[in-house]
Short mmCIF file of C-alpha atoms in Angstrom, two decimals:
data_model
loop_
_atom_site.label_atom_id
_atom_site.label_comp_id
_atom_site.label_asym_id
_atom_site.label_seq_id
_atom_site.Cartn_x
_atom_site.Cartn_y
_atom_site.Cartn_z
CA MET A 1478 -4.92 17.01 -2.83
CA SER A 1479 -8.29 17.64 -4.92
CA LEU A 1480 -6.68 18.05 -8.08
CA LEU A 1481 -5.49 15.07 -7.87
CA ARG A 1482 -8.26 13.34 -6.65
CA ILE A 1483 -11.04 14.67 -9.05
CA GLY A 1484 -7.87 13.84 -11.86
CA ALA A 1485 -8.44 10.28 -10.90
CA VAL A 1486 -11.73 9.93 -10.77
CA ALA A 1487 -11.83 10.61 -14.04
CA VAL A 1488 -9.92 8.20 -15.28
CA ALA A 1489 -11.37 5.79 -13.46
CA ALA A 1490 -14.65 7.13 -15.00
CA LEU A 1491 -12.99 6.77 -18.48
CA LEU A 1492 -11.99 3.13 -17.72
CA LEU A 1493 -15.16 2.18 -16.33
CA THR A 1494 -16.48 2.25 -19.59
CA SER A 1495 -14.62 -0.64 -20.38
CA GLY A 1496 -15.45 -4.31 -20.19
CA CYS A 1497 -13.73 -7.68 -21.01
CA ASN A 1498 -15.58 -11.15 -21.60
CA SER A 1499 -13.50 -13.85 -19.31
CA GLY A 1500 -14.81 -16.78 -17.03
CA LYS A 1501 -13.49 -17.48 -13.97
CA PRO A 1502 -9.82 -20.21 -11.89
CA SER A 1503 -10.94 -21.83 -9.70
CA GLY A 1504 -9.07 -24.07 -8.00
CA ALA A 1505 -6.21 -22.90 -5.14
CA ALA A 1506 -4.58 -20.12 -5.60
CA SER A 1507 -1.77 -21.83 -4.01
CA ASN A 1508 -0.63 -23.18 -0.33
CA ALA A 1509 0.34 -19.17 0.06
CA ALA A 1510 -3.43 -17.80 -1.02
CA ALA A 1511 -5.12 -17.93 1.69
CA GLU A 1512 -7.60 -15.10 0.44
CA ALA A 1513 -9.36 -15.58 -2.78
CA GLY A 1514 -11.51 -12.26 -3.81
CA THR A 1515 -13.81 -11.53 -6.36
CA THR A 1516 -14.22 -13.73 -8.46
CA ALA A 1517 -17.07 -14.90 -11.15
CA ASN A 1518 -17.97 -17.20 -13.68
CA ALA A 1519 -16.28 -20.41 -12.51
CA ALA A 1520 -14.14 -22.50 -15.30
CA ALA A 1521 -10.28 -23.01 -14.83
CA ASP A 1522 -9.64 -22.88 -18.04
CA THR A 1523 -10.81 -18.90 -18.95
CA GLY A 1524 -11.68 -20.76 -23.27
CA GLY A 1525 -9.55 -17.32 -24.61
CA LYS A 1526 -11.10 -14.92 -22.19
CA THR A 1527 -9.65 -12.13 -20.14
CA ALA A 1528 -9.27 -13.03 -16.04
CA ILE A 1529 -7.81 -10.20 -13.78
CA PHE A 1530 -5.54 -11.05 -11.02
CA VAL A 1531 -4.95 -8.74 -8.19
CA ILE A 1532 -1.71 -9.53 -5.54
CA GLY A 1533 -2.42 -8.09 -2.72
CA GLY A 1534 -2.26 -8.44 0.85
CA LYS A 1535 -3.70 -10.07 3.96
CA SER A 1536 -8.03 -8.66 3.37
CA ASP A 1537 -7.56 -7.98 7.28
CA ASP A 1538 -5.19 -5.83 7.16
CA PRO A 1539 -6.92 -2.64 7.37
CA PHE A 1540 -4.80 -1.12 4.86
CA TRP A 1541 -5.67 -4.38 2.39
CA SER A 1542 -9.16 -4.69 3.20
CA LYS A 1543 -9.23 -0.35 0.82
CA VAL A 1544 -7.17 -1.72 -1.76
CA LYS A 1545 -9.58 -5.23 -1.85
CA ARG A 1546 -12.85 -2.41 -1.17
CA GLY A 1547 -11.80 -0.60 -4.50
CA VAL A 1548 -10.92 -3.75 -6.17
CA ASP A 1549 -14.06 -5.46 -5.44
CA ASP A 1550 -15.59 -1.48 -7.28
CA ALA A 1551 -13.93 -1.80 -9.93
CA ALA A 1552 -14.64 -5.25 -10.56
CA LYS A 1553 -18.72 -4.89 -10.45
CA VAL A 1554 -18.03 -3.90 -13.98
CA VAL A 1555 -16.26 -6.73 -15.40
CA GLN A 1556 -18.20 -8.82 -13.41
CA ALA A 1557 -21.77 -7.61 -15.15
CA GLN A 1558 -19.78 -7.96 -18.84
CA GLY A 1559 -18.34 -11.65 -18.37
CA GLY A 1560 -15.50 -10.68 -16.50
CA SER A 1561 -13.64 -12.15 -13.79
CA VAL A 1562 -11.75 -10.15 -11.08
CA THR A 1563 -9.77 -12.85 -8.17
CA PHE A 1564 -8.12 -11.31 -5.17
CA LEU A 1565 -5.04 -13.00 -3.81
CA GLY A 1566 -3.15 -12.65 -0.89
CA PRO A 1567 -1.08 -14.41 1.73
CA GLN A 1568 -1.72 -16.05 4.76
CA ASN A 1569 1.04 -13.75 6.75
CA TYR A 1570 4.14 -11.30 5.75
CA ASP A 1571 6.43 -13.92 7.40
CA ASN A 1572 7.76 -14.32 3.97
CA LEU A 1573 6.49 -12.08 2.01
CA GLY A 1574 8.37 -11.85 -1.53
CA PRO A 1575 8.66 -16.07 -1.91
CA ASP A 1576 4.79 -16.39 -1.47
CA ALA A 1577 4.54 -13.66 -3.38
CA ALA A 1578 6.44 -14.71 -6.71
CA LYS A 1579 3.81 -18.05 -6.11
CA LEU A 1580 0.51 -15.70 -6.42
CA ILE A 1581 2.21 -14.52 -9.03
CA ASP A 1582 2.98 -17.76 -10.76
CA SER A 1583 -0.91 -19.08 -9.64
CA ALA A 1584 -2.16 -16.96 -11.50
CA LEU A 1585 -0.37 -17.33 -14.73
CA SER A 1586 -1.13 -20.79 -14.52
CA GLN A 1587 -5.00 -20.30 -14.10
CA GLY A 1588 -5.36 -18.80 -16.90
CA ALA A 1589 -5.07 -14.84 -16.48
CA THR A 1590 -4.82 -11.82 -19.11
CA ALA A 1591 -3.87 -9.42 -17.19
CA VAL A 1592 -1.63 -9.81 -13.81
CA ILE A 1593 -1.96 -6.30 -11.33
CA GLY A 1594 0.88 -7.16 -8.25
CA PRO A 1595 3.06 -4.81 -5.48
CA ASP A 1596 7.29 -5.23 -6.52
CA TRP A 1597 7.56 -5.39 -2.80
CA VAL A 1598 10.78 -7.65 -2.41
CA PRO A 1599 12.28 -7.52 -6.26
CA GLU A 1600 15.22 -9.36 -5.58
CA ALA A 1601 12.29 -12.46 -4.51
CA GLU A 1602 9.49 -11.52 -7.39
CA ASP A 1603 10.78 -10.38 -10.46
CA ALA A 1604 11.27 -13.83 -12.26
CA ALA A 1605 7.87 -14.64 -11.54
CA PHE A 1606 6.71 -11.47 -13.26
CA GLN A 1607 9.46 -11.65 -15.98
CA ARG A 1608 7.40 -14.89 -16.76
CA VAL A 1609 4.13 -13.33 -17.19
CA VAL A 1610 5.47 -10.97 -19.08
CA ALA A 1611 7.30 -13.40 -20.73
CA LYS A 1612 3.07 -14.89 -21.66
CA GLY A 1613 2.41 -12.08 -23.44
CA VAL A 1614 0.09 -11.19 -20.16
CA PRO A 1615 -0.26 -6.97 -19.16
CA LEU A 1616 1.30 -6.53 -16.09
CA ILE A 1617 0.28 -3.20 -13.66
CA VAL A 1618 2.90 -3.12 -10.91
CA TYR A 1619 1.09 -0.96 -8.14
CA ASN A 1620 1.67 -0.21 -4.21
CA ALA A 1621 5.13 -1.31 -4.02
CA GLY A 1622 7.70 -1.02 -6.57
CA GLY A 1623 7.60 2.52 -8.15
CA MET A 1624 7.52 3.57 -11.95
CA GLU A 1625 11.35 2.07 -11.73
CA ALA A 1626 10.22 -1.20 -11.33
CA ALA A 1627 7.53 -0.38 -14.09
CA GLU A 1628 9.96 -0.29 -16.45
CA ARG A 1629 11.92 -2.55 -15.48
CA LEU A 1630 9.43 -5.19 -15.56
CA GLY A 1631 7.62 -4.00 -18.73
CA ALA A 1632 4.49 -2.94 -16.97
CA LEU A 1633 1.79 -0.50 -18.54
CA ASN A 1634 2.05 1.06 -15.97
CA TYR A 1635 2.33 2.40 -12.35
CA ILE A 1636 -0.07 2.91 -9.42
CA GLY A 1637 0.52 4.47 -5.86
CA SER A 1638 2.63 6.63 -4.35
CA ASP A 1639 6.35 7.42 -4.75
CA GLU A 1640 7.65 5.65 -0.84
CA TYR A 1641 10.67 7.78 -0.65
CA ALA A 1642 8.42 10.75 -1.83
CA ALA A 1643 6.23 10.10 0.44
CA GLY A 1644 8.39 9.58 3.58
CA LYS A 1645 10.39 12.56 2.67
CA ALA A 1646 7.01 14.26 3.02
CA GLY A 1647 6.74 13.10 6.82
CA GLY A 1648 10.53 13.97 7.51
CA GLU A 1649 10.15 17.91 6.41
CA PHE A 1650 6.65 18.12 8.03
CA LEU A 1651 8.45 16.37 11.46
CA GLY A 1652 11.41 18.94 10.91
CA LYS A 1653 9.23 21.60 10.20
CA GLN A 1654 7.04 20.60 13.47
CA GLY A 1655 10.48 20.57 15.86
CA ALA A 1656 11.89 17.20 15.87
CA LYS A 1657 15.46 16.14 16.16
CA ASN A 1658 15.71 12.70 16.19
CA VAL A 1659 13.14 10.05 14.38
CA LEU A 1660 12.91 6.80 14.98
CA CYS A 1661 11.53 4.64 11.72
CA VAL A 1662 10.08 1.94 13.24
CA ASN A 1663 10.26 -0.72 10.29
CA THR A 1664 8.77 -4.57 10.25
CA VAL A 1665 9.35 -5.64 7.25
CA PRO A 1666 12.97 -4.20 6.89
CA GLY A 1667 14.79 -5.65 3.27
CA ALA A 1668 10.08 -4.65 1.77
CA ALA A 1669 11.28 -1.85 -1.11
CA ASN A 1670 8.31 0.27 -0.18
CA THR A 1671 9.81 0.25 3.69
CA GLU A 1672 12.96 0.70 3.46
CA SER A 1673 11.92 4.06 0.70
CA ARG A 1674 9.83 4.74 3.34
CA CYS A 1675 12.30 5.49 6.26
CA LYS A 1676 15.53 6.84 4.01
CA GLY A 1677 13.04 9.20 3.09
CA VAL A 1678 11.75 10.42 6.33
CA ALA A 1679 15.59 10.27 7.04
CA ASP A 1680 16.54 12.84 4.25
CA GLY A 1681 13.22 14.54 4.79
CA VAL A 1682 14.12 15.55 8.66
CA LYS A 1683 17.88 16.19 7.84
CA ALA A 1684 16.54 19.24 5.92
CA SER A 1685 16.03 21.04 9.04
CA GLY A 1686 19.27 19.32 10.45
CA GLY A 1687 17.55 16.84 12.76
CA ASN A 1688 18.50 13.01 12.30
CA SER A 1689 16.66 9.55 11.38
CA LYS A 1690 17.34 6.26 12.49
CA GLN A 1691 15.69 2.63 11.65
CA LEU A 1692 13.89 0.57 14.57
CA PRO A 1693 14.02 -3.09 12.22
CA MET A 1694 11.86 -5.36 13.92
CA PRO A 1695 11.53 -8.54 12.78
CA SER A 1696 8.65 -8.97 9.92
CA SER A 1697 7.07 -11.60 11.98
CA ASN A 1698 6.19 -8.62 14.77
CA PHE A 1699 4.24 -7.25 12.29
CA GLY A 1700 1.05 -5.86 13.38
CA ASN A 1701 1.44 -7.82 16.66
CA PRO A 1702 0.36 -5.00 19.47
CA THR A 1703 2.58 -6.36 22.21
CA ALA A 1704 5.54 -6.49 20.47
CA VAL A 1705 6.11 -3.15 18.94
CA ALA A 1706 4.84 -1.40 21.70
CA GLN A 1707 7.83 -2.69 24.17
CA GLY A 1708 9.67 -1.95 21.19
CA VAL A 1709 9.29 1.64 20.38
CA LYS A 1710 10.06 1.75 24.22
CA ALA A 1711 12.35 -0.01 24.85
CA ALA A 1712 14.13 2.73 22.51
CA LEU A 1713 12.36 5.55 23.68
CA LEU A 1714 14.09 4.39 27.52
CA LYS A 1715 17.42 3.84 25.85
CA ASP A 1716 18.06 6.86 23.74
CA ASP A 1717 16.29 10.36 25.42
CA THR A 1718 17.04 12.19 23.20
CA ILE A 1719 14.62 10.51 20.09
CA ASP A 1720 11.23 13.57 19.67
CA GLY A 1721 9.74 11.37 16.93
CA VAL A 1722 9.11 8.35 16.00
CA VAL A 1723 7.22 6.51 12.88
CA THR A 1724 5.44 4.17 11.40
CA ILE A 1725 5.12 2.09 8.48
CA SER A 1726 1.07 1.10 9.12
CA THR A 1727 -1.62 2.10 11.04
CA GLN A 1728 -1.68 -1.43 13.24
CA ASP A 1729 1.79 -0.55 14.29
CA ALA A 1730 1.17 3.47 14.41
CA ASP A 1731 -1.12 2.30 17.19
CA SER A 1732 1.44 0.06 19.07
CA ALA A 1733 3.64 3.25 19.43
CA ALA A 1734 1.11 4.77 20.59
CA SER A 1735 1.21 2.59 22.79
CA GLY A 1736 4.49 2.05 23.84
CA ILE A 1737 5.46 6.29 23.80
CA ASP A 1738 2.30 6.34 26.30
CA GLN A 1739 4.24 2.98 28.55
CA ALA A 1740 7.59 4.77 28.41
CA GLY A 1741 5.80 8.28 30.15
CA LEU A 1742 6.48 10.35 26.54
CA GLY A 1743 3.55 11.33 25.44
CA GLN A 1744 4.55 15.43 25.71
CA ARG A 1745 7.56 14.61 24.27
CA VAL A 1746 7.70 12.62 21.20
CA LYS A 1747 5.35 13.23 18.13
CA LEU A 1748 3.81 10.37 16.12
CA GLY A 1749 3.67 10.40 12.42
CA THR A 1750 2.85 6.98 10.32
CA PHE A 1751 2.26 6.00 7.11
CA ASP A 1752 -1.62 5.27 5.86
CA MET A 1753 -3.80 5.68 8.63
CA ASP A 1754 -7.49 4.60 9.50
CA GLU A 1755 -10.02 5.94 12.19
CA SER A 1756 -7.84 5.90 15.10
CA GLN A 1757 -5.00 7.46 14.01
CA LEU A 1758 -7.30 10.24 12.19
CA ASN A 1759 -9.02 10.60 16.37
CA ARG A 1760 -5.75 11.03 17.51
CA ILE A 1761 -4.72 13.89 15.05
CA LYS A 1762 -8.57 15.41 15.54
CA ALA A 1763 -7.14 15.51 19.58
CA GLY A 1764 -4.18 16.18 18.94
CA LYS A 1765 -2.21 12.71 20.57
CA GLN A 1766 -0.32 12.76 16.80
CA LEU A 1767 1.09 15.16 14.54
CA PHE A 1768 0.85 13.98 11.66
CA SER A 1769 -0.57 10.46 8.52
CA ILE A 1770 1.32 9.86 5.93
CA ASP A 1771 -2.15 9.26 3.36
CA GLN A 1772 -1.94 7.01 -0.25
CA GLN A 1773 -5.22 6.04 -1.22
CA PRO A 1774 -5.20 2.38 -0.60
CA TYR A 1775 -8.59 2.76 -2.16
CA LEU A 1776 -7.81 4.41 -5.72
CA GLN A 1777 -4.68 2.12 -6.18
CA GLY A 1778 -7.66 -0.89 -6.34
CA TYR A 1779 -10.29 1.10 -7.90
CA LEU A 1780 -7.15 2.92 -10.62
CA ALA A 1781 -5.54 -0.78 -11.30
CA VAL A 1782 -8.55 -3.27 -12.26
CA SER A 1783 -9.99 -0.26 -14.18
CA MET A 1784 -7.30 0.05 -16.33
CA ALA A 1785 -6.23 -3.35 -16.53
CA ASN A 1786 -9.98 -3.60 -17.70
CA GLY A 1787 -10.21 -0.65 -20.54
CA TYR A 1788 -6.97 -2.32 -22.21
CA LEU A 1789 -8.31 -5.98 -22.17
CA LYS A 1790 -10.82 -4.39 -24.36
CA TYR A 1791 -9.90 -1.39 -26.04
CA GLY A 1792 -6.27 -1.11 -25.90
CA LEU A 1793 -6.50 2.13 -23.46
CA GLU A 1794 -3.44 3.45 -22.22
CA LEU A 1795 -2.78 6.33 -20.50
CA PRO A 1796 -0.09 9.50 -21.16
CA GLN A 1797 0.82 9.78 -16.99
CA ARG A 1798 3.18 7.04 -16.48
CA PRO A 1799 2.99 6.82 -13.47
CA LEU A 1800 -0.55 6.73 -11.99
CA LEU A 1801 0.21 8.60 -8.28
CA THR A 1802 -2.49 8.96 -5.62
CA GLY A 1803 -0.19 9.95 -2.94
CA PRO A 1804 1.23 11.14 -0.96
CA ALA A 1805 -0.32 14.06 1.69
CA ILE A 1806 0.26 14.91 4.87
CA ILE A 1807 -2.98 14.58 7.30
CA SER A 1808 -2.95 16.32 9.82
CA ALA A 1809 -4.77 18.79 12.63
CA ASP A 1810 -5.18 21.28 9.39
CA ASN A 1811 -7.41 19.00 6.92
CA VAL A 1812 -8.52 16.28 9.27
CA ASP A 1813 -12.12 16.30 9.11
CA SER A 1814 -12.39 15.73 5.51
CA ALA A 1815 -11.00 12.51 6.06
CA ILE A 1816 -12.56 11.37 9.31
CA ALA A 1817 -16.04 12.33 6.52
CA GLY A 1818 -13.47 9.08 4.28
CA ALA A 1819 -12.69 7.21 6.55
CA LYS A 1820 -16.73 6.33 7.94
CA ALA A 1821 -17.70 5.90 3.96
CA GLY A 1822 -14.88 3.16 4.45
CA VAL A 1823 -12.36 4.68 1.62
CA ARG A 1824 -10.17 6.85 3.46
#
């Protein structure tokens, strides 16, 4: 973990010594682009200058707020040198793939000279990403899709966690703690990253002789505390052999914790989640949650913008492909250092 962090910070320091001149695009990104972030020097036509566009999730999503914090911090150098960084996200996750594709096309139409985006739903997004590459615009895939997507699309690199490896690590950890029947709560079913996470959990717990199945829920339930809590409670009461629950987000973990308590199973059912925030860390500290799987979202945004900036100015590239920011298991053994990072707003 410490070596990963040191290496990533060193890479960022190198890349941030470079810069790019650009103008800021103006106008609505698209109907789906309600979340517009950091920009500078407004001009719909970039006039041949560089403009970095970052596609991400909702900025009020706890996970994506950390990604955006990294984007914003890296953007300070870009802006100081006359460049722009624009963050675009969807209004909700109900139609994630098609909405993301619209954002990608919108970035391109507004003069993007570098595009950074997650490949959440390849069948919906890949054509838009291919249009970016066909225009000769550098593409960086981050957060979702992995190196497989980056190579398939002709992107410079992939920055983020290996979702399958992260899930497998979580499943193995659960198995070592005695879990035999694990429920993976997926509130964005069909998305490549969440499907990979749940598959990894299943394969990881299998190594200890356990099993795992998905609880798929409508994407409209993502972040809906009542719907997720009731769904988890119902599943636990229906199958009294379930002894582990893993969620795909911190919001869903809060809801799952409530569902477990409502079912009266807090002493028997072990809870884990992908990603983390202060509520997860406090539960781990108090012994009420087993673990969180950290992928360091701040670094995903920070490094992606820094890499795009360096490439546009000097053609800098990294031999590390992919550039991984996770996974790391946060448990009672190392929760104190993670709490310190969360208080600083970067973990």
